[in-house]
């Protein structure tokens, strides 16, 4: 598996990451969602450079121009709810992509406990047969949600290419994806944090991305 870690080559992404982590800034939900969107756009651009392209003749007011156009059929998939602003950033670039949405949630075995199962509740997706699947979710903690979302997507076909994108991943999550996704998958991350705590949150991470983007859930 190829892993692209944006933190290894600092860029403007580093500033957006700083703002999402910083407790003095991150509690502005509009700014938090905007930064997820921005990172999604930047990652989308980088992924676009790996796609296949063809040529097409376009009529301009003054003649004909041969232009490049994406040949891959892209399906952009996200895990609800935290994935929505991140997804929107990708969709700003892949504006002709088909879209898929997966609802995955933690079902705790005991109230107030740390042990949980990840369950898939909902899937809305086109066929992904022979297409380029871009699966995005801001936080790659244990990797279980990402894998279950991918397994659910396989009910819609087998993609030709797979890209997985997260803003922050734990080292354990990266290892899990490497073990459970095809070898030719490309993983794109803004940063990799080494720890994961007893609640399966990434440390230092940034907290609950869904709550920061949309408010705390009951």
Coordinates of C-alpha atoms in Angstrom, one line a residue:
X1 CA 0.0 0.0 0.0
X2 CA 1.2 3.5 -0.9
X3 CA 0.9 6.0 1.9
X4 CA 1.0 9.8 1.2
X5 CA 1.5 11.7 4.5
X6 CA 1.1 15.5 4.0
X7 CA 2.8 16.1 7.4
X8 CA 6.1 14.9 6.0
X9 CA 6.3 17.8 3.5
X10 CA 4.8 20.9 5.3
X11 CA 2.4 23.0 3.2
X12 CA -0.7 25.2 3.8
X13 CA -2.3 21.9 4.9
X14 CA -0.2 22.2 8.0
X15 CA -1.9 25.5 8.9
X16 CA -5.4 24.1 8.5
X17 CA -4.4 21.1 10.6
X18 CA -3.1 23.4 13.3
X19 CA -6.4 25.2 13.4
X20 CA -8.4 22.1 13.6
X21 CA -6.3 20.7 16.5
X22 CA -6.0 24.0 18.5
X23 CA -8.7 24.2 21.3
X24 CA -8.6 28.0 21.1
X25 CA -9.7 27.8 17.4
X26 CA -11.4 24.5 16.7
X27 CA -14.7 25.3 18.6
X28 CA -15.7 27.7 15.8
X29 CA -17.8 25.1 13.8
X30 CA -17.8 27.1 10.6
X31 CA -14.0 27.4 10.6
X32 CA -13.7 23.7 11.5
X33 CA -15.9 22.6 8.6
X34 CA -14.1 25.0 6.2
X35 CA -10.8 23.6 7.1
X36 CA -12.1 20.0 6.5
X37 CA -13.3 21.3 3.1
X38 CA -10.0 22.9 2.3
X39 CA -8.0 19.8 3.0
X40 CA -10.5 17.8 1.0
X41 CA -9.9 20.1 -2.0
X42 CA -6.1 19.8 -1.7
X43 CA -6.2 16.0 -1.4
X44 CA -8.6 15.9 -4.4
X45 CA -6.1 17.8 -6.5
X46 CA -3.3 15.5 -5.6
X47 CA -5.4 12.4 -6.3
X48 CA -6.4 13.9 -9.6
X49 CA -2.7 13.8 -10.7
X50 CA -2.8 10.0 -10.4
X51 CA -5.9 9.4 -12.6
X52 CA -5.9 8.4 -16.2
X53 CA -6.7 11.1 -18.8
X54 CA -7.8 11.1 -22.4
X55 CA -8.1 13.9 -25.0
X56 CA -11.1 15.6 -26.4
X57 CA -11.5 18.3 -29.1
X58 CA -13.3 21.4 -27.8
X59 CA -14.8 24.1 -30.0
X60 CA -13.8 27.6 -28.8
X61 CA -15.1 30.9 -30.2
X62 CA -11.9 31.1 -32.4
X63 CA -11.3 27.5 -33.3
X64 CA -10.7 24.0 -32.0
X65 CA -8.5 23.0 -29.1
X66 CA -7.5 19.6 -28.0
X67 CA -7.9 19.3 -24.2
X68 CA -7.3 16.7 -21.6
X69 CA -10.2 15.2 -19.6
X70 CA -10.4 12.6 -16.8
X71 CA -11.0 9.2 -18.2
X72 CA -11.6 7.4 -14.9
X73 CA -15.1 7.1 -13.7
X74 CA -14.9 8.4 -10.1
X75 CA -17.2 7.4 -7.2
X76 CA -16.7 9.6 -4.1
X77 CA -17.8 7.9 -0.9
X78 CA -18.0 9.2 2.6
X79 CA -18.9 8.0 6.1
X80 CA -21.6 10.0 7.8
X81 CA -21.7 12.5 9.6
X82 CA -18.2 13.9 10.2
X83 CA -17.2 13.0 6.6
X84 CA -19.7 15.5 5.0
X85 CA -17.6 18.7 4.9
X86 CA -14.5 16.7 4.0
X87 CA -16.5 15.0 1.2
X88 CA -17.7 18.5 0.0
X89 CA -14.1 19.6 -0.5
X90 CA -13.5 16.6 -2.7
X91 CA -16.7 17.2 -4.6
X92 CA -15.7 20.8 -5.4
X93 CA -12.9 19.3 -7.5
X94 CA -14.5 16.0 -8.6
X95 CA -17.8 17.8 -9.5
X96 CA -18.8 15.2 -12.0
X97 CA -18.2 12.2 -9.7
X98 CA -20.9 9.9 -8.6
X99 CA -21.4 9.9 -4.8
X100 CA -22.0 7.3 -2.1
X101 CA -22.8 7.6 1.5
X102 CA -22.4 5.1 4.3
X103 CA -23.7 5.4 7.9
X104 CA -21.4 3.7 10.4
X105 CA -21.7 4.1 14.1
X106 CA -20.2 2.8 17.4
X107 CA -22.6 0.6 19.4
X108 CA -21.3 0.3 22.9
X109 CA -21.8 -3.0 24.6
X110 CA -22.2 -1.3 28.0
X111 CA -23.3 2.2 28.8
X112 CA -20.3 4.3 29.7
X113 CA -17.9 1.5 28.7
X114 CA -15.1 1.5 26.2
X115 CA -16.0 -1.7 24.3
X116 CA -18.0 -1.3 21.1
X117 CA -18.9 -2.8 17.8
X118 CA -19.0 -0.7 14.6
X119 CA -22.2 -1.2 12.7
X120 CA -23.3 -0.2 9.2
X121 CA -26.8 1.2 9.2
X122 CA -27.3 2.7 5.7
X123 CA -25.7 2.6 2.3
X124 CA -26.7 4.7 -0.8
X125 CA -24.3 4.1 -3.7
X126 CA -24.1 3.7 -7.4
X127 CA -22.3 0.7 -9.0
X128 CA -18.6 0.9 -8.4
X129 CA -17.7 -1.9 -10.8
X130 CA -14.5 -1.0 -12.6
X131 CA -14.5 2.6 -11.3
X132 CA -12.1 4.6 -9.1
X133 CA -13.4 4.6 -5.5
X134 CA -12.3 7.5 -3.3
X135 CA -13.4 6.7 0.3
X136 CA -13.1 9.6 2.7
X137 CA -13.5 10.0 6.4
X138 CA -11.7 12.7 8.5
X139 CA -10.5 10.4 11.3
X140 CA -8.9 7.0 10.8
X141 CA -8.8 5.7 14.4
X142 CA -9.0 1.9 14.7
X143 CA -9.7 1.5 10.9
X144 CA -12.8 -0.6 11.6
X145 CA -15.3 1.9 10.3
X146 CA -13.3 2.4 7.1
X147 CA -13.0 -1.3 6.5
X148 CA -16.8 -1.9 7.1
X149 CA -17.7 0.9 4.8
X150 CA -15.4 -0.5 2.1
X151 CA -16.9 -4.0 2.6
X152 CA -20.4 -2.5 2.3
X153 CA -19.4 -0.8 -0.9
X154 CA -18.2 -4.1 -2.4
X155 CA -21.9 -5.0 -2.6
X156 CA -22.0 -2.5 -5.5
X157 CA -19.2 -4.1 -7.4
X158 CA -15.4 -4.2 -7.5
X159 CA -13.5 -1.0 -8.1
X160 CA -10.5 -0.8 -10.4
X161 CA -8.7 1.7 -8.1
X162 CA -9.1 2.6 -4.5
X163 CA -8.0 5.7 -2.7
X164 CA -8.6 6.2 1.1
X165 CA -8.3 9.7 2.5
X166 CA -8.3 10.9 6.1
X167 CA -7.3 14.1 7.8
X168 CA -5.7 12.4 10.9
X169 CA -4.9 8.7 11.3
X170 CA -3.5 6.7 14.1
X171 CA -0.6 4.4 13.5
X172 CA -2.8 1.5 14.5
X173 CA -5.5 2.6 12.0
X174 CA -2.9 2.8 9.2
X175 CA -1.7 -0.7 10.0
X176 CA -5.3 -2.0 10.1
X177 CA -6.0 -0.5 6.6
X178 CA -2.8 -1.9 5.2
X179 CA -3.9 -5.4 6.5
X180 CA -7.5 -5.2 5.3
X181 CA -7.5 -3.3 2.0
X182 CA -6.0 -4.4 -1.4
X183 CA -2.3 -3.9 -1.7
X184 CA -2.7 -1.4 -4.5
X185 CA -4.8 0.9 -2.4
X186 CA -3.4 4.4 -1.9
X187 CA -3.9 6.0 1.6
X188 CA -3.8 9.8 1.9
X189 CA -3.5 11.4 5.3
X190 CA -2.9 14.9 6.7
X191 CA -0.9 13.4 9.6
X192 CA -0.3 10.2 11.5
X193 CA -0.5 10.3 15.3
X194 CA 1.2 7.4 17.1
X195 CA -1.3 6.8 20.0
X196 CA -4.9 5.7 20.4
X197 CA -6.6 5.8 23.8
X198 CA -8.9 3.4 25.7
X199 CA -11.9 5.1 24.1
X200 CA -10.4 4.5 20.6
X201 CA -9.8 8.2 20.1
X202 CA -6.6 9.4 18.3
X203 CA -4.0 11.1 20.6
X204 CA -3.2 14.0 20.4
X205 CA -5.8 14.0 17.5
X206 CA -8.4 16.8 17.7
X207 CA -11.3 15.3 19.5
X208 CA -14.7 14.3 18.0
X209 CA -14.7 15.6 14.4
X210 CA -18.5 15.2 14.1
X211 CA -19.2 17.1 17.2
X212 CA -16.8 19.9 16.3
X213 CA -18.4 20.2 12.8
X214 CA -22.1 19.9 13.8
X215 CA -22.5 20.1 17.5
X216 CA -22.5 17.5 20.3
X217 CA -24.8 14.5 19.9
X218 CA -27.0 13.2 22.7

